[in-house]
PDB file of C-alpha atoms in Angstrom:
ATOM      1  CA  UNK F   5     -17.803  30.508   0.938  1.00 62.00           C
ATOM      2  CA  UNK F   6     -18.094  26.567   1.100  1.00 79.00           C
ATOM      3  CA  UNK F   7     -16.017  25.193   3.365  1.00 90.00           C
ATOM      4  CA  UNK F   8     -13.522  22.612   1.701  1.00 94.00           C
ATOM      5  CA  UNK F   9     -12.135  19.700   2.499  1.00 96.00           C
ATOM      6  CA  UNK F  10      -9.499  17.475   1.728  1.00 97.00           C
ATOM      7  CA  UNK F  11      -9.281  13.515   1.693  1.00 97.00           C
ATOM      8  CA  UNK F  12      -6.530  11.697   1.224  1.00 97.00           C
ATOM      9  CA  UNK F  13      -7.857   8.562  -0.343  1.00 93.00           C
ATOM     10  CA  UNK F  14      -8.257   5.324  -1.527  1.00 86.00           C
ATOM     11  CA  UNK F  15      -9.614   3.762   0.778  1.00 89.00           C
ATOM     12  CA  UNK F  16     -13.167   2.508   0.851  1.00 89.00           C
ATOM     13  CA  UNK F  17     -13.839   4.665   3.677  1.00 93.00           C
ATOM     14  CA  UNK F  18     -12.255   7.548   1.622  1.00 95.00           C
ATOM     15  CA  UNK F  19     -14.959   6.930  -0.974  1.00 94.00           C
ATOM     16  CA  UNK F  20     -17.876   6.519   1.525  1.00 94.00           C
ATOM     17  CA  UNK F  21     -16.850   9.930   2.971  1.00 95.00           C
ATOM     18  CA  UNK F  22     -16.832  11.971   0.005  1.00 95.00           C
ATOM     19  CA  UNK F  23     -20.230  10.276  -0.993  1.00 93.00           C
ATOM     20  CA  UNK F  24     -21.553  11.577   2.488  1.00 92.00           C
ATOM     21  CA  UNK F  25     -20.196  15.057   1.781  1.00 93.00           C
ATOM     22  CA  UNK F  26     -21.174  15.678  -1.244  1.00 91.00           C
ATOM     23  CA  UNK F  27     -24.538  15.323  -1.191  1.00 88.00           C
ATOM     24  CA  UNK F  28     -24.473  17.851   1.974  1.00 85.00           C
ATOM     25  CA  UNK F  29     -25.318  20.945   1.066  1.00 84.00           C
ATOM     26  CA  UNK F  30     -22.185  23.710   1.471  1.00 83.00           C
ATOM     27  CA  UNK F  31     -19.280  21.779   0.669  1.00 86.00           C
ATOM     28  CA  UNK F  32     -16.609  21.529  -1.609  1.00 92.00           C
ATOM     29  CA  UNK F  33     -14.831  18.088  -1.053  1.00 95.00           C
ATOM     30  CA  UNK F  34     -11.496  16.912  -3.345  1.00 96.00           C
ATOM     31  CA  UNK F  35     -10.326  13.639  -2.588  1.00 96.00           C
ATOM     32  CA  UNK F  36      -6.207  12.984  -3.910  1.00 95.00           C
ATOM     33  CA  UNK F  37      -5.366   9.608  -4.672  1.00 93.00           C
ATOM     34  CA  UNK F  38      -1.748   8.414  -5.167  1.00 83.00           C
ATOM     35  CA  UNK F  39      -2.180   6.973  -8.552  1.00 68.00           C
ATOM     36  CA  UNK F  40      -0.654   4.341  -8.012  1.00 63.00           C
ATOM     37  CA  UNK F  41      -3.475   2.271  -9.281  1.00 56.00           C
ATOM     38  CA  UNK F  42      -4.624   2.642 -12.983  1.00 53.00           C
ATOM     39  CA  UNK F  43      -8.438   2.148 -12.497  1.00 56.00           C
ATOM     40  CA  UNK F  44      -9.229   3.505  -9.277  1.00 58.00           C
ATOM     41  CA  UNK F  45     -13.046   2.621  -8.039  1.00 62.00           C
ATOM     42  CA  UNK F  46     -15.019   5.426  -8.582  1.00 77.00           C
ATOM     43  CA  UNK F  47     -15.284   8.490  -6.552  1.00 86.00           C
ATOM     44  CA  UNK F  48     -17.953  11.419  -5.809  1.00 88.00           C
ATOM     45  CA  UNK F  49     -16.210  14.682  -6.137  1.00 88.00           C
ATOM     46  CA  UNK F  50     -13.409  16.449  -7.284  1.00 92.00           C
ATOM     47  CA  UNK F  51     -10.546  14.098  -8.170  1.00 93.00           C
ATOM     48  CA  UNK F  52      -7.194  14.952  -7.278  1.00 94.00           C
ATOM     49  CA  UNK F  53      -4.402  12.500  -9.039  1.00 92.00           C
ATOM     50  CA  UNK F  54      -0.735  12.066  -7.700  1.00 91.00           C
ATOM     51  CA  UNK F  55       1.539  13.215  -4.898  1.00 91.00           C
ATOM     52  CA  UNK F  56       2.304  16.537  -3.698  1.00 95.00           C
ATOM     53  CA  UNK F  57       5.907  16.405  -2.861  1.00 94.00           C
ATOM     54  CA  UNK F  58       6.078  16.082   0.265  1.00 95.00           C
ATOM     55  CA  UNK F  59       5.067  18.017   3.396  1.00 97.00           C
ATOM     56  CA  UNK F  60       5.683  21.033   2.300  1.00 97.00           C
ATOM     57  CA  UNK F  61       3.960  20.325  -1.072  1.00 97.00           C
ATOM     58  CA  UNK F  62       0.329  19.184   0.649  1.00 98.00           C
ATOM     59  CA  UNK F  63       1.308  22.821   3.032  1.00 98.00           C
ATOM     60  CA  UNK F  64       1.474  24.401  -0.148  1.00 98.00           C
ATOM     61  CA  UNK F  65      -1.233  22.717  -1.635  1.00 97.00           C
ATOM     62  CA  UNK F  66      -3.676  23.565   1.612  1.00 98.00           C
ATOM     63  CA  UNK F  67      -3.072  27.010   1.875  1.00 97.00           C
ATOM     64  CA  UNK F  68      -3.330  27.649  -1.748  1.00 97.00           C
ATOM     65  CA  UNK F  69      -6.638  25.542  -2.393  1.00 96.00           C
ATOM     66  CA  UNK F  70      -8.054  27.495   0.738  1.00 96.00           C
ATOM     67  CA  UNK F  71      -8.584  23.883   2.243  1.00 97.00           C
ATOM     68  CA  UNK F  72     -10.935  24.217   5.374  1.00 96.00           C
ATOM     69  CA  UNK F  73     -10.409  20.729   7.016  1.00 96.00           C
ATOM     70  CA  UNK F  74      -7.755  17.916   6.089  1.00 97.00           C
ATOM     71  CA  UNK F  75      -9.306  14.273   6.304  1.00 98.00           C
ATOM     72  CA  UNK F  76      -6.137  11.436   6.090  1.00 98.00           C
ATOM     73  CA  UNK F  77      -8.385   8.365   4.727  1.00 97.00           C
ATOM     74  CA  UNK F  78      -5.359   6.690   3.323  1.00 95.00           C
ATOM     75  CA  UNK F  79      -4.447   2.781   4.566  1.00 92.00           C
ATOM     76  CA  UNK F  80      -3.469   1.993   7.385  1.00 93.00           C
ATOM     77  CA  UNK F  81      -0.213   1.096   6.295  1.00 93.00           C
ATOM     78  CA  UNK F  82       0.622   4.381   4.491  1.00 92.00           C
ATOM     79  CA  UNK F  83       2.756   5.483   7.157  1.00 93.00           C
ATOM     80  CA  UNK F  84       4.549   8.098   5.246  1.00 94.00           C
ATOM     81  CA  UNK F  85       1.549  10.172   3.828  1.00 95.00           C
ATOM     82  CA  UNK F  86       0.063   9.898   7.402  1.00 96.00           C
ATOM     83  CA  UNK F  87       2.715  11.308   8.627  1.00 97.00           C
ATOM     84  CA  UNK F  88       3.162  14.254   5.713  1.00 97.00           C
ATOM     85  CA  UNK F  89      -0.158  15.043   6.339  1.00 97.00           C
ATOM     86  CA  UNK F  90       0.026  15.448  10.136  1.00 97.00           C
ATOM     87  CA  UNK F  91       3.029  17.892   9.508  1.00 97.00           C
ATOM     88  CA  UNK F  92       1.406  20.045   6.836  1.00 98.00           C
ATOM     89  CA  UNK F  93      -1.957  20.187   8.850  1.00 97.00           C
ATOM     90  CA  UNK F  94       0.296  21.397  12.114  1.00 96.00           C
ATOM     91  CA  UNK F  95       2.661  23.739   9.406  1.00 97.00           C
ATOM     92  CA  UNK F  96      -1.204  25.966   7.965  1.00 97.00           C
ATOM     93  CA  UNK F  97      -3.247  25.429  11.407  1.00 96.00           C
ATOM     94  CA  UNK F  98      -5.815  23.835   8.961  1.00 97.00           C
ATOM     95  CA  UNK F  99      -7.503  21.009  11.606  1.00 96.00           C
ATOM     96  CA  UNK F 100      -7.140  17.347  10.381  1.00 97.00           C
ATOM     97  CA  UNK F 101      -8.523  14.041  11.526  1.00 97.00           C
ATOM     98  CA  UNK F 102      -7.638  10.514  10.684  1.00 97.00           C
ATOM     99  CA  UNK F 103      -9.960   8.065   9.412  1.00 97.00           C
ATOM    100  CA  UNK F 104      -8.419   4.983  10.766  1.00 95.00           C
ATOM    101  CA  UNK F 105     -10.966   1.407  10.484  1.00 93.00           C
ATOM    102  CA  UNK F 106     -10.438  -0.594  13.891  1.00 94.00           C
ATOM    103  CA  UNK F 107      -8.093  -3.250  13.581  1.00 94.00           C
ATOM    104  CA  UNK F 108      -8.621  -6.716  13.418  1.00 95.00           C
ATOM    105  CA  UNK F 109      -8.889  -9.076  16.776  1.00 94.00           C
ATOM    106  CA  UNK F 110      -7.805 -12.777  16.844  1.00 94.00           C
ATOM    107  CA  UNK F 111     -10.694 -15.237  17.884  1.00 92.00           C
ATOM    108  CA  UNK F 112      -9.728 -18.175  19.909  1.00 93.00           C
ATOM    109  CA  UNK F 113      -9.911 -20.378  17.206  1.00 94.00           C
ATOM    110  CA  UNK F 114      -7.400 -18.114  15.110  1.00 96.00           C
ATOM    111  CA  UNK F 115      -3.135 -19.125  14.617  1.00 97.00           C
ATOM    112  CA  UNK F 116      -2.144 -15.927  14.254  1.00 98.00           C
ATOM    113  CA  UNK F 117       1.230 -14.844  14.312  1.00 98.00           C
ATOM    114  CA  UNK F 118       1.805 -11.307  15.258  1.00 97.00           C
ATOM    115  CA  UNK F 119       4.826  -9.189  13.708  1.00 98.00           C
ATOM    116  CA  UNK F 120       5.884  -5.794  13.451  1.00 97.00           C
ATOM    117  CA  UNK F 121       7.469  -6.022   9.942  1.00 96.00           C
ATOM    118  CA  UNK F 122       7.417  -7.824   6.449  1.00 97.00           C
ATOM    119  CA  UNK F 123      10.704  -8.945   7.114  1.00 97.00           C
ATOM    120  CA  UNK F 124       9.947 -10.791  10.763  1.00 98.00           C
ATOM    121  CA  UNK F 125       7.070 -12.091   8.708  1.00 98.00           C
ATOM    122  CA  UNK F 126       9.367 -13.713   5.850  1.00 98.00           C
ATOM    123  CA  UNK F 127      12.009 -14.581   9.016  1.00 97.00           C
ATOM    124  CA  UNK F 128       8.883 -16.657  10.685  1.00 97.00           C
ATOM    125  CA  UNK F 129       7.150 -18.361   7.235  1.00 97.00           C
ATOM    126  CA  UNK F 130       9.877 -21.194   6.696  1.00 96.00           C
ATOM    127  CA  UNK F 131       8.929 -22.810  10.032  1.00 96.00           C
ATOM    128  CA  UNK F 132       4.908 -22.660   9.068  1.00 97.00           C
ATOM    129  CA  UNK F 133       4.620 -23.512   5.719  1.00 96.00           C
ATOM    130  CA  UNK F 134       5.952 -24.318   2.183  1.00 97.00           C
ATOM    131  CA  UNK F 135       3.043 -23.079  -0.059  1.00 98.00           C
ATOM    132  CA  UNK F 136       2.053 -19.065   0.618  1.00 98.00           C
ATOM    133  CA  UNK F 137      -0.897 -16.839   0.130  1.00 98.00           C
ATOM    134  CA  UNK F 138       1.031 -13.511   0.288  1.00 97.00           C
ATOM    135  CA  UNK F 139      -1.505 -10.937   0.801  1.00 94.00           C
ATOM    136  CA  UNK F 140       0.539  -7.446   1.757  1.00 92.00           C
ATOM    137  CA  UNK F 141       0.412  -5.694  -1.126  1.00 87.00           C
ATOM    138  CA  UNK F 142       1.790  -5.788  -4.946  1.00 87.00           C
ATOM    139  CA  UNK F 143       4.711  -3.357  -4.201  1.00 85.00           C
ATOM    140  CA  UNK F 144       6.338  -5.328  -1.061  1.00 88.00           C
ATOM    141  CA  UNK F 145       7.286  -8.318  -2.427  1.00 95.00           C
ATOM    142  CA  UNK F 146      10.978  -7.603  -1.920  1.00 95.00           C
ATOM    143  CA  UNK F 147      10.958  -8.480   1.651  1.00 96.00           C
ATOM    144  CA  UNK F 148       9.867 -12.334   0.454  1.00 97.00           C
ATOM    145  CA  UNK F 149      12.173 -12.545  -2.820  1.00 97.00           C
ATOM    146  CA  UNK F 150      15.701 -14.426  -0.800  1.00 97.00           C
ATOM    147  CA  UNK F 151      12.625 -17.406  -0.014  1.00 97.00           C
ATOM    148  CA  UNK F 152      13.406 -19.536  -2.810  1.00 97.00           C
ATOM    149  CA  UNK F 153      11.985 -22.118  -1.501  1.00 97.00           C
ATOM    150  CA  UNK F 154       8.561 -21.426  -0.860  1.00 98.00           C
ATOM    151  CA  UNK F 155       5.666 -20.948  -3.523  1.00 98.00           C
ATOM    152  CA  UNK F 156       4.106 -17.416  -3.310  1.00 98.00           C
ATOM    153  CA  UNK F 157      -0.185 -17.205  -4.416  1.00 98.00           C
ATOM    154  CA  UNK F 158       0.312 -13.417  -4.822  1.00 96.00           C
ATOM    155  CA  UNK F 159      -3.503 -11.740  -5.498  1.00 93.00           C
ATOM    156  CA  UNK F 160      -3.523  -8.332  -6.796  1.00 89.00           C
ATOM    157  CA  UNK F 161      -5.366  -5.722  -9.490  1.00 86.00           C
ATOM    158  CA  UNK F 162      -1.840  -4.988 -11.436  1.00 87.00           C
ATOM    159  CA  UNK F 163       1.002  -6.796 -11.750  1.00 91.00           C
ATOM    160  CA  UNK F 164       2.822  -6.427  -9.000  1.00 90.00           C
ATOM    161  CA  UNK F 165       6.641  -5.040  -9.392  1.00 85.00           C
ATOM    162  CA  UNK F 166      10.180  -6.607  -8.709  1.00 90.00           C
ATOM    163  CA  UNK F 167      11.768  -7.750  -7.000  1.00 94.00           C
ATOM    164  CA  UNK F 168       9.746 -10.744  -5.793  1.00 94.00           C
ATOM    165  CA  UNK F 169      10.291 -14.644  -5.060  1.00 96.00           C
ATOM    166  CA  UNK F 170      11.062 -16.530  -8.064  1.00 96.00           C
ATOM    167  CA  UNK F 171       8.332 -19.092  -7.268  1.00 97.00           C
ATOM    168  CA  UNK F 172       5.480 -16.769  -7.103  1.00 97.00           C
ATOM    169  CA  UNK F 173       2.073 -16.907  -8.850  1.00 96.00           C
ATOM    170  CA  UNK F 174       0.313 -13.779  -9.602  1.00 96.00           C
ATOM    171  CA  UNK F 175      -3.652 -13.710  -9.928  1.00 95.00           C
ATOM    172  CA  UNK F 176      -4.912 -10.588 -11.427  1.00 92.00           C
ATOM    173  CA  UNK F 177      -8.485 -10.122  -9.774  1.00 90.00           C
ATOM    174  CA  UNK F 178     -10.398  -7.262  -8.082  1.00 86.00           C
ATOM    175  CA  UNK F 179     -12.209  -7.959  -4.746  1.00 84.00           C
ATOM    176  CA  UNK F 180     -14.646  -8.109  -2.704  1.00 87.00           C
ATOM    177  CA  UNK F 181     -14.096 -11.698  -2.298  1.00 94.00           C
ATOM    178  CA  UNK F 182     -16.370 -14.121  -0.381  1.00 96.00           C
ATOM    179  CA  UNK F 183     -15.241 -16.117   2.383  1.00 97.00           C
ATOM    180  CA  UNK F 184     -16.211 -19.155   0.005  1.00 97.00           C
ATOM    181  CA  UNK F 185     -14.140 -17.377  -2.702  1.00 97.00           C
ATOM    182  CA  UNK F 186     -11.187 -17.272  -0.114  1.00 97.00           C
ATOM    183  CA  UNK F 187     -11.702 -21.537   1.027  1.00 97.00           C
ATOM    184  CA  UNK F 188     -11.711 -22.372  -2.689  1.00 97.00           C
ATOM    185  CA  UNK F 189      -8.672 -20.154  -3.331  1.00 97.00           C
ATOM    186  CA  UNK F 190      -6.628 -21.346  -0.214  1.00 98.00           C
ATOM    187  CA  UNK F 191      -7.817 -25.141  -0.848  1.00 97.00           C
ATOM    188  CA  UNK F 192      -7.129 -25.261  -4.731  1.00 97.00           C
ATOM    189  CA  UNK F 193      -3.734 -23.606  -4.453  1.00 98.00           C
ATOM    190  CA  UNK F 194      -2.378 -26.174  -1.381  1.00 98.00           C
ATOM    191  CA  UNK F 195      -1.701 -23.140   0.973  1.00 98.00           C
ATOM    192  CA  UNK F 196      -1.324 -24.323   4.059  1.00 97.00           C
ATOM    193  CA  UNK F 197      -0.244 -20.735   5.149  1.00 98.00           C
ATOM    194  CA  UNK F 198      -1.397 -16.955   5.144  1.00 98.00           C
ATOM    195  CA  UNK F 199       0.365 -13.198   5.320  1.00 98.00           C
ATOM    196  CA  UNK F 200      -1.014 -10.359   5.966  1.00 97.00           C
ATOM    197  CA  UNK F 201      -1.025  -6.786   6.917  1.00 96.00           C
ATOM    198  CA  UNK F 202      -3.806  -5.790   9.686  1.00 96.00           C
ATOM    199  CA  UNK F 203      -5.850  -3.585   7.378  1.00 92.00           C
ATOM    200  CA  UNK F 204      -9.095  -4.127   9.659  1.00 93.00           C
ATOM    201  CA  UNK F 205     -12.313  -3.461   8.445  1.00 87.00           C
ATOM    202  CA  UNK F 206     -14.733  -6.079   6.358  1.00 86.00           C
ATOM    203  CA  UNK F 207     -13.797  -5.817   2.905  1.00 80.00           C
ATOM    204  CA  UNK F 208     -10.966  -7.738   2.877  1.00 86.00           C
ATOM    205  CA  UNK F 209     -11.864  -9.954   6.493  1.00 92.00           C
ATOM    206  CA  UNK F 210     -12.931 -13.218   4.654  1.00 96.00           C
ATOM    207  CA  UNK F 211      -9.431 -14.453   4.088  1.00 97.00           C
ATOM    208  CA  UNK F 212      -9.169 -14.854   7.646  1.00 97.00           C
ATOM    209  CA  UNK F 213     -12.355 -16.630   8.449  1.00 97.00           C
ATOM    210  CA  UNK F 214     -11.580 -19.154   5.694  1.00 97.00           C
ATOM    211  CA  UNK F 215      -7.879 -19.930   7.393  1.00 97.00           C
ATOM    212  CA  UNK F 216      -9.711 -19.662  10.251  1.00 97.00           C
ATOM    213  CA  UNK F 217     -11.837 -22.783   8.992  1.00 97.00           C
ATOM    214  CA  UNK F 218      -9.190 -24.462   7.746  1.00 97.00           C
ATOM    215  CA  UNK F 219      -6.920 -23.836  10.714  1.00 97.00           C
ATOM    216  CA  UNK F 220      -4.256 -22.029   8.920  1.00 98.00           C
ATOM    217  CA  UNK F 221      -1.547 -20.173  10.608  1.00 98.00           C
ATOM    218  CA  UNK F 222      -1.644 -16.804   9.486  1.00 98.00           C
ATOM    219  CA  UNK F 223       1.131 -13.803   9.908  1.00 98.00           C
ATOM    220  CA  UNK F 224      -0.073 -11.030  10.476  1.00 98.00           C
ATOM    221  CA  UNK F 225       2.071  -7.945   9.748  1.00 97.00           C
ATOM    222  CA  UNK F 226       1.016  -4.876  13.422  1.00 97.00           C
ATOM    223  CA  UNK F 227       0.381  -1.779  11.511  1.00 94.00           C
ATOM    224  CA  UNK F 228       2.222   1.319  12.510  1.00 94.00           C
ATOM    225  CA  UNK F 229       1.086   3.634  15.103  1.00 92.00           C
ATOM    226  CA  UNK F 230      -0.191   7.135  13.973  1.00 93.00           C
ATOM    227  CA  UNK F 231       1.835  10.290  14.478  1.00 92.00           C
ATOM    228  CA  UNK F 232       2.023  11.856  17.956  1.00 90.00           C
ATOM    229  CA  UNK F 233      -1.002  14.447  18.541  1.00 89.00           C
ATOM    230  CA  UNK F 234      -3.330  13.202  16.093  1.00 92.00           C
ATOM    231  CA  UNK F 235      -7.177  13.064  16.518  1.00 93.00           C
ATOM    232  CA  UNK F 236      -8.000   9.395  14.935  1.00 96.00           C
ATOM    233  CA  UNK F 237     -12.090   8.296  14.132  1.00 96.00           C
ATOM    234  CA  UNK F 238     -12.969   5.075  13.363  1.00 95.00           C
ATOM    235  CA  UNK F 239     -15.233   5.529  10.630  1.00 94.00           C
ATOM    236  CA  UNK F 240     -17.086   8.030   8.472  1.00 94.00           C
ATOM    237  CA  UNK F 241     -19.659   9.234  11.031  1.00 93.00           C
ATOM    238  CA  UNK F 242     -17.142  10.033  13.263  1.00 95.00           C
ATOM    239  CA  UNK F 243     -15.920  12.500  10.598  1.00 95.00           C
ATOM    240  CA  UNK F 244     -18.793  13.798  10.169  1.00 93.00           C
ATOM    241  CA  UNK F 245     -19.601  14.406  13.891  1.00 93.00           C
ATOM    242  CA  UNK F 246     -15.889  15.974  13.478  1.00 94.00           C
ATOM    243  CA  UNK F 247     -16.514  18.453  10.856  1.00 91.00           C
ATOM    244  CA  UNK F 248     -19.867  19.593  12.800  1.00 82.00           C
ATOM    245  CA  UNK F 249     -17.732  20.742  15.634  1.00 46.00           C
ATOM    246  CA  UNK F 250     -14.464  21.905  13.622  1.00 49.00           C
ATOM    247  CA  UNK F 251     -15.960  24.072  10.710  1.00 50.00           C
ATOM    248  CA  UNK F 252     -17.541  27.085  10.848  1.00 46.00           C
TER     249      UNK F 252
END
């Protein structure tokens, strides 16, 4: 029987892996996504849509899908699935791996401002700037909504959902974006300051050269550290080289 496996998605790297897999011969790949977006980019495979409930659910879920090999490609900031998935993986014995993208690294020329929350982040932006490019997601704006004095540039693919600042300006725009695309954004909009979450990878990297040129501070949210136990990968061929040596 073909070995299957799970990926939690939505991720580019979650889409790159079940490309990868599913043009090998032998194996069945799903990938689940949240659903928390309405037009998800495309993906090769079985689609899974929605949660599972829990732990217990995705447990349920593996052992009654006869899941081979659990791959957690969500972001880096989805602590919760992360850690639902390490539990269920450790509650069925079915071996999972994390596809986690390196995190970004400050360059000398950077202002960065290192925090371990969205709240120390909306503590910190009063004394760096009055106009901000809010960049940490459309469903954590709550954090930001007491700063009524500040004017938010909030970029996202849906509207994002209450509550949020009263001074905040939504643009409703799908990426990749350019690091010109970022200078023209940051210059036409005034910001003279950036927040956001350390997602790593490329994709979403040229908002931070283009502070970088314009020597903008930028907050930037730590993201959390993975359960205890976990085997972590840094990109798709690593999963690859782990399936090789975990599946018969």
């Amino acid at each position: 029987m073909s070995p299957h496996v799970l990926i939690l998605g939505g991720t580019t790297e979650a889409r790159e892996l079940a490309a990868a897999l599913t043009v090998r011969p032998g194996f069945r790949v799903t990938t689940s996504l949240a659903g928390r977006v309405t037009r998800p980019g495309a993906v090769t495979g079985d689609v899974r849509i929605g949660g599972f409930g829990g732990a217990e659910g995705l447990a349920d879920w593996l052992r009654e899908e006869r899941v081979d090999a659990l791959v957690d490609a969500t972001h880096p900031f989805a602590q919760a699935i992360t850690a639902n998935a390490a539990r269920a993986a450790a509650a069925t014995g079915v071996p999972s791996v994390v596809l986690r993208r390196p995190g970004w690294q400050p360059g000398p020329q950077d202002r960065w401002h290192l925090v371990d929350s969205l709240n120390e982040a909306a503590d910190l932006l009063p004394r760096l700037g009055r106009r901000v490019f809010l960049t940490t997601g459309r469903l954590e704006l709550a954090a930001f909504a007491h700063l009524t004095d500040l004017h938010f540039v909030v970029r996202s693919v849906e509207l994002p959902e209450p509550p949020m600042p009263p001074h905040t300006e939504v643009l409703l725009v799908r990426g990749p974006f350019t690091v010109a695309d970022e200078s023209a954004l940051l210059y036409d909009h005034c910001i003279d300051v950036l927040v956001t979450k350390d997602s790593g990878g490329e994709a979403t990297a040229a908002k931070l050269t283009a502070a970088r040129e314009l020597a903008l501070p930028v907050v930037v949210v730590r993201r959390p550290s993975l359960p205890g136990g976990v085997t972590a990968v840094p990109d798709v061929a690593g999963v690859e080289a782990w399936l090789g040596l975990n599946l018969p």
